[in-house]
PDB file of N, CA and C in Angstrom:
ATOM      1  N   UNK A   1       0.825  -1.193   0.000  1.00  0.00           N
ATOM      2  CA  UNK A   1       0.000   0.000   0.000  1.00  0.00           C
ATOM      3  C   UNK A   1       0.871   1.258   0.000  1.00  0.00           C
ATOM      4  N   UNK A   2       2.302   1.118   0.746  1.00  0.00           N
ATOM      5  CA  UNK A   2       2.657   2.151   0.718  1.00  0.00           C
ATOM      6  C   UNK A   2       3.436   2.377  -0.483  1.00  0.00           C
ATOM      7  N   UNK A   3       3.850   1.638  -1.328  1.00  0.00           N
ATOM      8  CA  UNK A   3       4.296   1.310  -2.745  1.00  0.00           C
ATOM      9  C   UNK A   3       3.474   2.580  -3.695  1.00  0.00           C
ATOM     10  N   UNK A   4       2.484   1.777  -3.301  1.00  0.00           N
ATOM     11  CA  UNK A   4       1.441   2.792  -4.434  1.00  0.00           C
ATOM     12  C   UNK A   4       1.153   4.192  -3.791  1.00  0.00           C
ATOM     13  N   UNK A   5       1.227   4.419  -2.782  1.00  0.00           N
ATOM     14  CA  UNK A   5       0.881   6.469  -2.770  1.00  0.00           C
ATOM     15  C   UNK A   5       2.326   7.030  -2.924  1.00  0.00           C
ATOM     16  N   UNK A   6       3.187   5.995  -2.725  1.00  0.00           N
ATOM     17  CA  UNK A   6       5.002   6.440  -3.159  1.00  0.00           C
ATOM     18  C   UNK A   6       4.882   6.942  -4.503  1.00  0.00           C
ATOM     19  N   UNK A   7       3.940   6.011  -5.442  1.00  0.00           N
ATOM     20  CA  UNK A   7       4.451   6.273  -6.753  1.00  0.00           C
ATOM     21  C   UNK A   7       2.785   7.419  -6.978  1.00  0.00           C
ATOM     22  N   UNK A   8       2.117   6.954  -6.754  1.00  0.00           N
ATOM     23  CA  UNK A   8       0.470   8.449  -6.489  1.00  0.00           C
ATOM     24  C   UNK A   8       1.786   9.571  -6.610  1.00  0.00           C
ATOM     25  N   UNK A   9       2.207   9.948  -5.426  1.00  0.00           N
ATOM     26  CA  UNK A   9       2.618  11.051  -4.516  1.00  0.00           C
ATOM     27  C   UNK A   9       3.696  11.838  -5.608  1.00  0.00           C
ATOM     28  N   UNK A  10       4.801  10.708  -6.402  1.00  0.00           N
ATOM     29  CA  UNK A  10       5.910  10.821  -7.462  1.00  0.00           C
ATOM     30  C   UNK A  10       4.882  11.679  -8.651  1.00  0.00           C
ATOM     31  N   UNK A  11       3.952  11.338  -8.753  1.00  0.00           N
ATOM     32  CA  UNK A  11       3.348  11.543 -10.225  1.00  0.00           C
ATOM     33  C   UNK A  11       2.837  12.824 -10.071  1.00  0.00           C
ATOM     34  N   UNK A  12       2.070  12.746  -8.830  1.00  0.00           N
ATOM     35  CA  UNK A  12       1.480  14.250  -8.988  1.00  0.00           C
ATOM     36  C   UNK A  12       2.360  15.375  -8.753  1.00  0.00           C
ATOM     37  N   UNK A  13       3.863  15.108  -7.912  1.00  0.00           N
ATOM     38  CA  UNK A  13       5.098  16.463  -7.512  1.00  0.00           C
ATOM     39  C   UNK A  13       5.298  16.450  -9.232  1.00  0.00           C
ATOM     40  N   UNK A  14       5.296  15.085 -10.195  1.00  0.00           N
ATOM     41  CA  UNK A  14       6.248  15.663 -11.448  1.00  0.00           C
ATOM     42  C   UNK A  14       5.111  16.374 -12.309  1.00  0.00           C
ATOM     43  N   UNK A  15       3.650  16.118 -12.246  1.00  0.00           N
ATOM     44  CA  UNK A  15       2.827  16.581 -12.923  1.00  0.00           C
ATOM     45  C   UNK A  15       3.068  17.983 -12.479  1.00  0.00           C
ATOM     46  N   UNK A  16       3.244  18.313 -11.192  1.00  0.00           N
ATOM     47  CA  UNK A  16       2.482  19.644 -10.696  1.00  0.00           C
ATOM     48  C   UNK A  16       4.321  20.481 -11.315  1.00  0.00           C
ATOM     49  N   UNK A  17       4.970  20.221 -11.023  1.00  0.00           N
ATOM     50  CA  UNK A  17       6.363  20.739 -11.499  1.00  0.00           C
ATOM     51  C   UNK A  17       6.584  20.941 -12.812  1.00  0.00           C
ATOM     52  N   UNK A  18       5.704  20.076 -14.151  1.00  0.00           N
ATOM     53  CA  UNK A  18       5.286  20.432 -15.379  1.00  0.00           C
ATOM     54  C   UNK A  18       4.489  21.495 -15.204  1.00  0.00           C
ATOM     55  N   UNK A  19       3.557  21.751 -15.075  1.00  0.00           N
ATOM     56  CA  UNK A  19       2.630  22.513 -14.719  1.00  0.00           C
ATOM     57  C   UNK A  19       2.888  24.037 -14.328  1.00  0.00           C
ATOM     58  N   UNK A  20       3.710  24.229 -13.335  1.00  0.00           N
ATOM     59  CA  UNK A  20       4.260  25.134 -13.151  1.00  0.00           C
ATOM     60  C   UNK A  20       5.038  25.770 -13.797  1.00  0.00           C
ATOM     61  N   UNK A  21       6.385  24.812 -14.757  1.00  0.00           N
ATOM     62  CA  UNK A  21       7.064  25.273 -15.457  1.00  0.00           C
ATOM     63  C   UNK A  21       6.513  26.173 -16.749  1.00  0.00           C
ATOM     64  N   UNK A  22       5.527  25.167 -17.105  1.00  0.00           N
ATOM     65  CA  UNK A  22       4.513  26.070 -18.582  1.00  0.00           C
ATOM     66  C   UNK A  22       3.643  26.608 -18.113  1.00  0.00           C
ATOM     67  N   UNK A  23       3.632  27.058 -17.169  1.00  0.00           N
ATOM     68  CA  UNK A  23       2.375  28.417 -16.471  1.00  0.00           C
ATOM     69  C   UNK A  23       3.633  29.812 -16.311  1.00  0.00           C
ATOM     70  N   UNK A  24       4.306  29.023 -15.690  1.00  0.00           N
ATOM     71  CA  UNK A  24       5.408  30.212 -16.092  1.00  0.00           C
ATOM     72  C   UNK A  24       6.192  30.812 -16.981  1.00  0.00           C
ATOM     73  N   UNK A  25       6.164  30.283 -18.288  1.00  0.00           N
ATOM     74  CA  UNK A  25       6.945  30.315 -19.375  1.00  0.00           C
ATOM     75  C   UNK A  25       5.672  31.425 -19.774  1.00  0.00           C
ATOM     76  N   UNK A  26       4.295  31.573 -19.492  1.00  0.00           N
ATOM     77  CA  UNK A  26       3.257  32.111 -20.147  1.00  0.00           C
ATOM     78  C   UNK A  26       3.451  34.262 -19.906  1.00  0.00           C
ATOM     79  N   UNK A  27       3.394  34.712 -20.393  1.00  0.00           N
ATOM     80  CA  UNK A  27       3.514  36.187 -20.526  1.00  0.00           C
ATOM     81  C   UNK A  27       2.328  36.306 -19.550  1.00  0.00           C
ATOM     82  N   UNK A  28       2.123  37.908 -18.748  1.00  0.00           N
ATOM     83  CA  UNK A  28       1.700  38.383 -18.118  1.00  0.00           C
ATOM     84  C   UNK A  28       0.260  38.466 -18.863  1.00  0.00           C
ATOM     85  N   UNK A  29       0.143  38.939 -19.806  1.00  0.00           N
ATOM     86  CA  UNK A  29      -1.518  38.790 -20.351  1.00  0.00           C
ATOM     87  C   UNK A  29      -1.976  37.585 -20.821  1.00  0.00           C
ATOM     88  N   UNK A  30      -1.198  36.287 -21.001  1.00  0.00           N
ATOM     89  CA  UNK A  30      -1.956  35.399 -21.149  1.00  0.00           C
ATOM     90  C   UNK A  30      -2.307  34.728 -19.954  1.00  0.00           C
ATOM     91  N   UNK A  31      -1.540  34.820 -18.535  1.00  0.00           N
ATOM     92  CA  UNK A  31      -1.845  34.469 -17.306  1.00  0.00           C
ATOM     93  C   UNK A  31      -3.701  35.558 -17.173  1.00  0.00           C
ATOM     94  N   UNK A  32      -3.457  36.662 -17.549  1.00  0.00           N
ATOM     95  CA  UNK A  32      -4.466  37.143 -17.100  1.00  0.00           C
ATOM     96  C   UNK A  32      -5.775  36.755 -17.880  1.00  0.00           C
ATOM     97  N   UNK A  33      -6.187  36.311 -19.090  1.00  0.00           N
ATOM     98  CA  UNK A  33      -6.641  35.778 -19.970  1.00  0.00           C
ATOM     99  C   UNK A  33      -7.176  34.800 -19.642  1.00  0.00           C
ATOM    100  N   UNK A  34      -6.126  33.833 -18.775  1.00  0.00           N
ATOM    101  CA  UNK A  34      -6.739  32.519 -18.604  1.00  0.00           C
ATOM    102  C   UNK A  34      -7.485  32.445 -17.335  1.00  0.00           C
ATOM    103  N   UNK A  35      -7.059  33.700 -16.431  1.00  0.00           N
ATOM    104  CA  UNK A  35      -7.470  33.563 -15.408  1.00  0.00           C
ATOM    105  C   UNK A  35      -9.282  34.451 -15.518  1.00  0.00           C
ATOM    106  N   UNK A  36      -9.171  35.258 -16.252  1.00  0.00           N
ATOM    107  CA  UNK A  36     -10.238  35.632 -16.924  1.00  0.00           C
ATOM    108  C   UNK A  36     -11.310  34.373 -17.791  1.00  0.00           C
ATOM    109  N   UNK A  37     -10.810  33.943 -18.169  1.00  0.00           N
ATOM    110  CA  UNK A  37     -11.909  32.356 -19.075  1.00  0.00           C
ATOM    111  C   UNK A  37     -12.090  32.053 -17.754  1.00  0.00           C
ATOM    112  N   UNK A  38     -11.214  31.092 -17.059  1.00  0.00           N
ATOM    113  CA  UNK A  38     -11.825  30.709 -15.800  1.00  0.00           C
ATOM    114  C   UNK A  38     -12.964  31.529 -14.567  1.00  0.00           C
ATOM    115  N   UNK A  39     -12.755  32.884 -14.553  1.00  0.00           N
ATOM    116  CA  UNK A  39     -14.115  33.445 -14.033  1.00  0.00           C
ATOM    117  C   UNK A  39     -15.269  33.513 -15.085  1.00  0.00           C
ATOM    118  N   UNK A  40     -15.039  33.693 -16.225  1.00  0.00           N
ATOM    119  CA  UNK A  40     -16.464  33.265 -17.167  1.00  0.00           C
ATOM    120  C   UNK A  40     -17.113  32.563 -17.017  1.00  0.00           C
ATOM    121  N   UNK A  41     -16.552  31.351 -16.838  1.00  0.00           N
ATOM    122  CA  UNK A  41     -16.952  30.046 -16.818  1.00  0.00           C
ATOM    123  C   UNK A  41     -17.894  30.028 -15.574  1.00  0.00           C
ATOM    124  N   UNK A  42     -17.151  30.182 -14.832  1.00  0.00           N
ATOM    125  CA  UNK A  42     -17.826  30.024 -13.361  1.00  0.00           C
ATOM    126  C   UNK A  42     -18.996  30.613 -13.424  1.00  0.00           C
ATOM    127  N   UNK A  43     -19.502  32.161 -13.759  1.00  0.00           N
ATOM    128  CA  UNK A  43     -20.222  33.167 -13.630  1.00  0.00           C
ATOM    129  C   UNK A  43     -21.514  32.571 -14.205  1.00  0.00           C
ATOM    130  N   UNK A  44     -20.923  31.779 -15.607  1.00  0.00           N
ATOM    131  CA  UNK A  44     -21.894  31.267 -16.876  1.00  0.00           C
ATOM    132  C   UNK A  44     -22.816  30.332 -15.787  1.00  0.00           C
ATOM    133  N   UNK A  45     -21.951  29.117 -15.356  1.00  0.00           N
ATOM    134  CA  UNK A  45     -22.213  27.921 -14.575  1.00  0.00           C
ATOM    135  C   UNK A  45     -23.216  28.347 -13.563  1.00  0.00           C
ATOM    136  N   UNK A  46     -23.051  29.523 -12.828  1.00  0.00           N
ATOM    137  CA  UNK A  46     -23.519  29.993 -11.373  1.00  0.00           C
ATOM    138  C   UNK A  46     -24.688  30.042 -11.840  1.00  0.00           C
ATOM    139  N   UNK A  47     -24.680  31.251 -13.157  1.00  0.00           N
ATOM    140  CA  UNK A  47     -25.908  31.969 -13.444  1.00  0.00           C
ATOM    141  C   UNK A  47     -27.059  30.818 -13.785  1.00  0.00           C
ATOM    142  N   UNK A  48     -26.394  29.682 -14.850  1.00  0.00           N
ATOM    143  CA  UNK A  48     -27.342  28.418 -15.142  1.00  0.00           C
ATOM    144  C   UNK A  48     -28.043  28.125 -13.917  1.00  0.00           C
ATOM    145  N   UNK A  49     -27.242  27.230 -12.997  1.00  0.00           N
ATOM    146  CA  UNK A  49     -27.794  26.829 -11.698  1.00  0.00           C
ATOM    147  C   UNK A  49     -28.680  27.937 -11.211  1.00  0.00           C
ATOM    148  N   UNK A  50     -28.831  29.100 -11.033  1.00  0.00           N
ATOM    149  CA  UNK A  50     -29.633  29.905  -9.989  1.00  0.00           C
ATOM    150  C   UNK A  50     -30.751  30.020 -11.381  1.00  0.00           C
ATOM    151  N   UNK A  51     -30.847  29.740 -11.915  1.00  0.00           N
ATOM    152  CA  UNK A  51     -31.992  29.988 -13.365  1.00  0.00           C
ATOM    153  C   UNK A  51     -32.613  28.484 -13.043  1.00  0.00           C
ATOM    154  N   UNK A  52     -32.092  27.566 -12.875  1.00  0.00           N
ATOM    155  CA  UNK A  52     -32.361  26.266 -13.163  1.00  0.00           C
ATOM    156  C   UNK A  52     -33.323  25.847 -11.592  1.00  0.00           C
ATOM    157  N   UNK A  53     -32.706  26.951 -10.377  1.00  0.00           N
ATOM    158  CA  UNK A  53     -33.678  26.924  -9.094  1.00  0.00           C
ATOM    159  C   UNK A  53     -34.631  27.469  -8.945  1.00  0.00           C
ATOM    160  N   UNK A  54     -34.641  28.427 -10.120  1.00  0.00           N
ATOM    161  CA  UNK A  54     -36.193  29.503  -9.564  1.00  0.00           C
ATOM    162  C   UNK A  54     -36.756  28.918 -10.838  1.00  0.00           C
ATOM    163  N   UNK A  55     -36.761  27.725 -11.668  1.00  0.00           N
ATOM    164  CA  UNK A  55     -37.674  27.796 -12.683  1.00  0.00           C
ATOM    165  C   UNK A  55     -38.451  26.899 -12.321  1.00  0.00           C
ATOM    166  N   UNK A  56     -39.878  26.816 -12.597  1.00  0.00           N
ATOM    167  CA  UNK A  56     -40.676  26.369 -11.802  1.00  0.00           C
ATOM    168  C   UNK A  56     -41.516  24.978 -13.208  1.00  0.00           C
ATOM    169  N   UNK A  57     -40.858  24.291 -13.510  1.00  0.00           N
ATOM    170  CA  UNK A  57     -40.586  23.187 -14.349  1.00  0.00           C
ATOM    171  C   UNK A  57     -40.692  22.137 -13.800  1.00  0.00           C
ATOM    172  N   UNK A  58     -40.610  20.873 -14.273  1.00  0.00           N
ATOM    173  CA  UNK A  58     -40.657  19.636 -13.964  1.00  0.00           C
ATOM    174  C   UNK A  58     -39.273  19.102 -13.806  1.00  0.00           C
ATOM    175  N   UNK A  59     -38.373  19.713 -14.551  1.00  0.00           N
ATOM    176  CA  UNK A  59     -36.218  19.799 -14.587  1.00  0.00           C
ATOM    177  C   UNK A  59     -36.054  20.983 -13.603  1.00  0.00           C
ATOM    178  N   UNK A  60     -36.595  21.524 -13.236  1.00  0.00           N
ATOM    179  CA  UNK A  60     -36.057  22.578 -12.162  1.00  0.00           C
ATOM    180  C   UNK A  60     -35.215  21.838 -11.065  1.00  0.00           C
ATOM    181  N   UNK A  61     -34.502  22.224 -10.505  1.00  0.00           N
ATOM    182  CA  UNK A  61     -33.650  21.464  -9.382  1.00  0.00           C
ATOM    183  C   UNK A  61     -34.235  21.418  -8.320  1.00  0.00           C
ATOM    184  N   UNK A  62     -34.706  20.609  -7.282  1.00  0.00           N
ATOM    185  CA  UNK A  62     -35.487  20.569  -5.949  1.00  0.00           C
ATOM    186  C   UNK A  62     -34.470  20.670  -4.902  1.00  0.00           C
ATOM    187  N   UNK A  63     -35.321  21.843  -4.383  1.00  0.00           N
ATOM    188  CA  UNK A  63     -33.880  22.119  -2.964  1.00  0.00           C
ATOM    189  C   UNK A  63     -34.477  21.783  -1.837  1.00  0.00           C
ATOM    190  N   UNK A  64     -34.389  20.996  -0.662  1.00  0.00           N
ATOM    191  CA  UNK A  64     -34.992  20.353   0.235  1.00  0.00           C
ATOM    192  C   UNK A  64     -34.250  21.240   1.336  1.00  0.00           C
ATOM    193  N   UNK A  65     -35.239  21.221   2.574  1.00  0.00           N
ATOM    194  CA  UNK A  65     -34.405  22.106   3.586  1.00  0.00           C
ATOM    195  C   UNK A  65     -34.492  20.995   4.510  1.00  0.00           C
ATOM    196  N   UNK A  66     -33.014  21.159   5.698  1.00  0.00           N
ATOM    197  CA  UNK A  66     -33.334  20.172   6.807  1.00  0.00           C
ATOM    198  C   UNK A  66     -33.838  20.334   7.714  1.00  0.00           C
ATOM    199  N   UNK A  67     -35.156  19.523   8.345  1.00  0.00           N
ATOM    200  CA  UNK A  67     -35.727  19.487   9.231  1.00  0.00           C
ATOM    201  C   UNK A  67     -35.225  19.786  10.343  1.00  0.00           C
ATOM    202  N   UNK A  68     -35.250  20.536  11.737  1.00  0.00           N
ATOM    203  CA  UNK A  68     -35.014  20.945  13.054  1.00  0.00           C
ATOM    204  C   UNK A  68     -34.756  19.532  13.569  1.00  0.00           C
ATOM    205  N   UNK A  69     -33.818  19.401  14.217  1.00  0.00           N
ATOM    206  CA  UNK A  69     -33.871  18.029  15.374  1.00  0.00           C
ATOM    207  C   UNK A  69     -34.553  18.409  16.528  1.00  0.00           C
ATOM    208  N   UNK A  70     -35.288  17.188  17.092  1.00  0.00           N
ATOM    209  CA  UNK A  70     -36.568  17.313  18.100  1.00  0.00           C
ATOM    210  C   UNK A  70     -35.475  17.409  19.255  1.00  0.00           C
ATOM    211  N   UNK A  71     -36.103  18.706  20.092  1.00  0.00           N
ATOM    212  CA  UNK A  71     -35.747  19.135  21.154  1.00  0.00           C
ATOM    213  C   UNK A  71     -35.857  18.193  22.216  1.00  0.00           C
ATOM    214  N   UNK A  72     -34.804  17.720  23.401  1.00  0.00           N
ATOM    215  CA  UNK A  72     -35.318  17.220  24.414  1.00  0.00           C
ATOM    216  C   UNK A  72     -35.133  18.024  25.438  1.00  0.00           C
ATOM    217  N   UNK A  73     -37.022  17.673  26.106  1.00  0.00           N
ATOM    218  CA  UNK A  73     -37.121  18.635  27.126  1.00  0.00           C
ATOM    219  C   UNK A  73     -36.795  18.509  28.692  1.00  0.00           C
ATOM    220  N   UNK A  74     -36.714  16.943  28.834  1.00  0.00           N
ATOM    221  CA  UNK A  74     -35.851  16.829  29.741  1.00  0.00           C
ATOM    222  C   UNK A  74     -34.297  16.371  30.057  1.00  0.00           C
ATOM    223  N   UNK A  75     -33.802  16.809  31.182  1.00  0.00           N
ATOM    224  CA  UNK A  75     -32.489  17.193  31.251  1.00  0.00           C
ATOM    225  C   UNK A  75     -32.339  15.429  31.073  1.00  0.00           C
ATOM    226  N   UNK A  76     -30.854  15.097  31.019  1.00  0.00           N
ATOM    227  CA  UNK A  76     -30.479  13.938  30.897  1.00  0.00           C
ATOM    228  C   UNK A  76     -29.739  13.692  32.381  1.00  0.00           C
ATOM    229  N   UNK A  77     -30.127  12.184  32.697  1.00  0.00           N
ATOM    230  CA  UNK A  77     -29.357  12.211  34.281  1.00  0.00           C
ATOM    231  C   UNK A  77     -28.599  10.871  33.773  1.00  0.00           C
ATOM    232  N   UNK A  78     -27.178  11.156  34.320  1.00  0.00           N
ATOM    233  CA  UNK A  78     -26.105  10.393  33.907  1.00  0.00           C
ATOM    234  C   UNK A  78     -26.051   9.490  35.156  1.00  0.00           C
ATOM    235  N   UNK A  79     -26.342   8.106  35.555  1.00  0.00           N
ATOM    236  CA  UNK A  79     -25.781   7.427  36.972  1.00  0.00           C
ATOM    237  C   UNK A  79     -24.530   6.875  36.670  1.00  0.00           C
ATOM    238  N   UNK A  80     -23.650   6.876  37.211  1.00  0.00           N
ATOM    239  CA  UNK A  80     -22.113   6.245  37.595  1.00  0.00           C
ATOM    240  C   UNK A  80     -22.593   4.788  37.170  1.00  0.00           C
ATOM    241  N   UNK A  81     -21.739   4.241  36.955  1.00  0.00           N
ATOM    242  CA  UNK A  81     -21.827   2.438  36.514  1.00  0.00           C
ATOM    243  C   UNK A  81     -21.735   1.881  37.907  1.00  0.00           C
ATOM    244  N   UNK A  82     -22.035   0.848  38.237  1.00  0.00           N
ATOM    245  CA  UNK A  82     -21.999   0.367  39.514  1.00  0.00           C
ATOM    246  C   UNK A  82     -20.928  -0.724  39.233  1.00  0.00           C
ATOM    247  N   UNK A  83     -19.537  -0.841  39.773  1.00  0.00           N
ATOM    248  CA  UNK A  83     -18.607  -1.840  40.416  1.00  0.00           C
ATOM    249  C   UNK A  83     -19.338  -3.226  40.344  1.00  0.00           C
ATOM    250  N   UNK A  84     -18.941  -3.586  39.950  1.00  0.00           N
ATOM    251  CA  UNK A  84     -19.122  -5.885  39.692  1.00  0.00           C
ATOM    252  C   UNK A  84     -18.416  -5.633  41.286  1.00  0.00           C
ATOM    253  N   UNK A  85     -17.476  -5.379  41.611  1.00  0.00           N
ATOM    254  CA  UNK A  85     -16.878  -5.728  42.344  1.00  0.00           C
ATOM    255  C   UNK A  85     -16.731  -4.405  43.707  1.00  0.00           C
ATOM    256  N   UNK A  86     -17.176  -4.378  44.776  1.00  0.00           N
ATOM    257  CA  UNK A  86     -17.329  -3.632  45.917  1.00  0.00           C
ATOM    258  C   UNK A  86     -16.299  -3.733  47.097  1.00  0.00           C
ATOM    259  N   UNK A  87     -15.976  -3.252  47.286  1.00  0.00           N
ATOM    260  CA  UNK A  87     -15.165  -3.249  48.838  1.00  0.00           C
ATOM    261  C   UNK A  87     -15.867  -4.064  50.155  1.00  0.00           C
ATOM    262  N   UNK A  88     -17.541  -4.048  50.398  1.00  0.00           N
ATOM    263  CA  UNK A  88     -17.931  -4.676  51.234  1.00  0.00           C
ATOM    264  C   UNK A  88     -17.981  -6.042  50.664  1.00  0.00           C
ATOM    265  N   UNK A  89     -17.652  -6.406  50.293  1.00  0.00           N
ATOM    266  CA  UNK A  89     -17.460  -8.084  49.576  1.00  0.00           C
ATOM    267  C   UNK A  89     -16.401  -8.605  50.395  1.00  0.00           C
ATOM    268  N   UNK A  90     -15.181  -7.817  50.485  1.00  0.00           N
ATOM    269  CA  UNK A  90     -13.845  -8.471  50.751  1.00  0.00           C
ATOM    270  C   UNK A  90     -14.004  -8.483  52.448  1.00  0.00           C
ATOM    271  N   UNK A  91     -14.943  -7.826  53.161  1.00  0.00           N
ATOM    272  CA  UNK A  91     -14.738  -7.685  54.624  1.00  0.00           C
ATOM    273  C   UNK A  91     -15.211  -9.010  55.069  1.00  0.00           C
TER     274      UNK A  91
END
């Protein structure tokens, strides 16, 4: 088991170290560009979903709320465990 997150663990430092290298090779406006598509995206995605909750359709998304947990109204009384074994035994 530990074999395999050795080599997991190898793949993703050399992936992420690719990664870095050609994010950095990238000029200042294409960093900003991309980082720009990536808020589009999101905004696009958000806006779908909140369209897709208030539409009142048969595909509309159902949002369920969670029920309150039932209050208890009385206090809880904790008794000590009682000893198998007592001191007046041994006298």
């Amino acid at each position: 088991m530990n074999n395999i997150l050795i080599k997991i663990r190898q793949k993703r430092n050399r992936f992420n170290d690719k990664l870095k290298r050609k994010l950095g090779d990238l000029s200042s406006t294409a960093k900003l560009n991309g980082i720009l598509l990536v808020m589009l995206f999101y905004a696009v995605m958000t806006l779908i979903m909140l369209v897709r909750a208030f539409d009142k359709n048969e595909r509309s998304i159902i949002i369920k709320h969670i029920e309150p947990a039932p209050l208890i109204d009385t206090p809880i009384k904790l008794e000590p465990e009682k000893d198998t074994l007592s001191a007046e035994e041994f006298k």
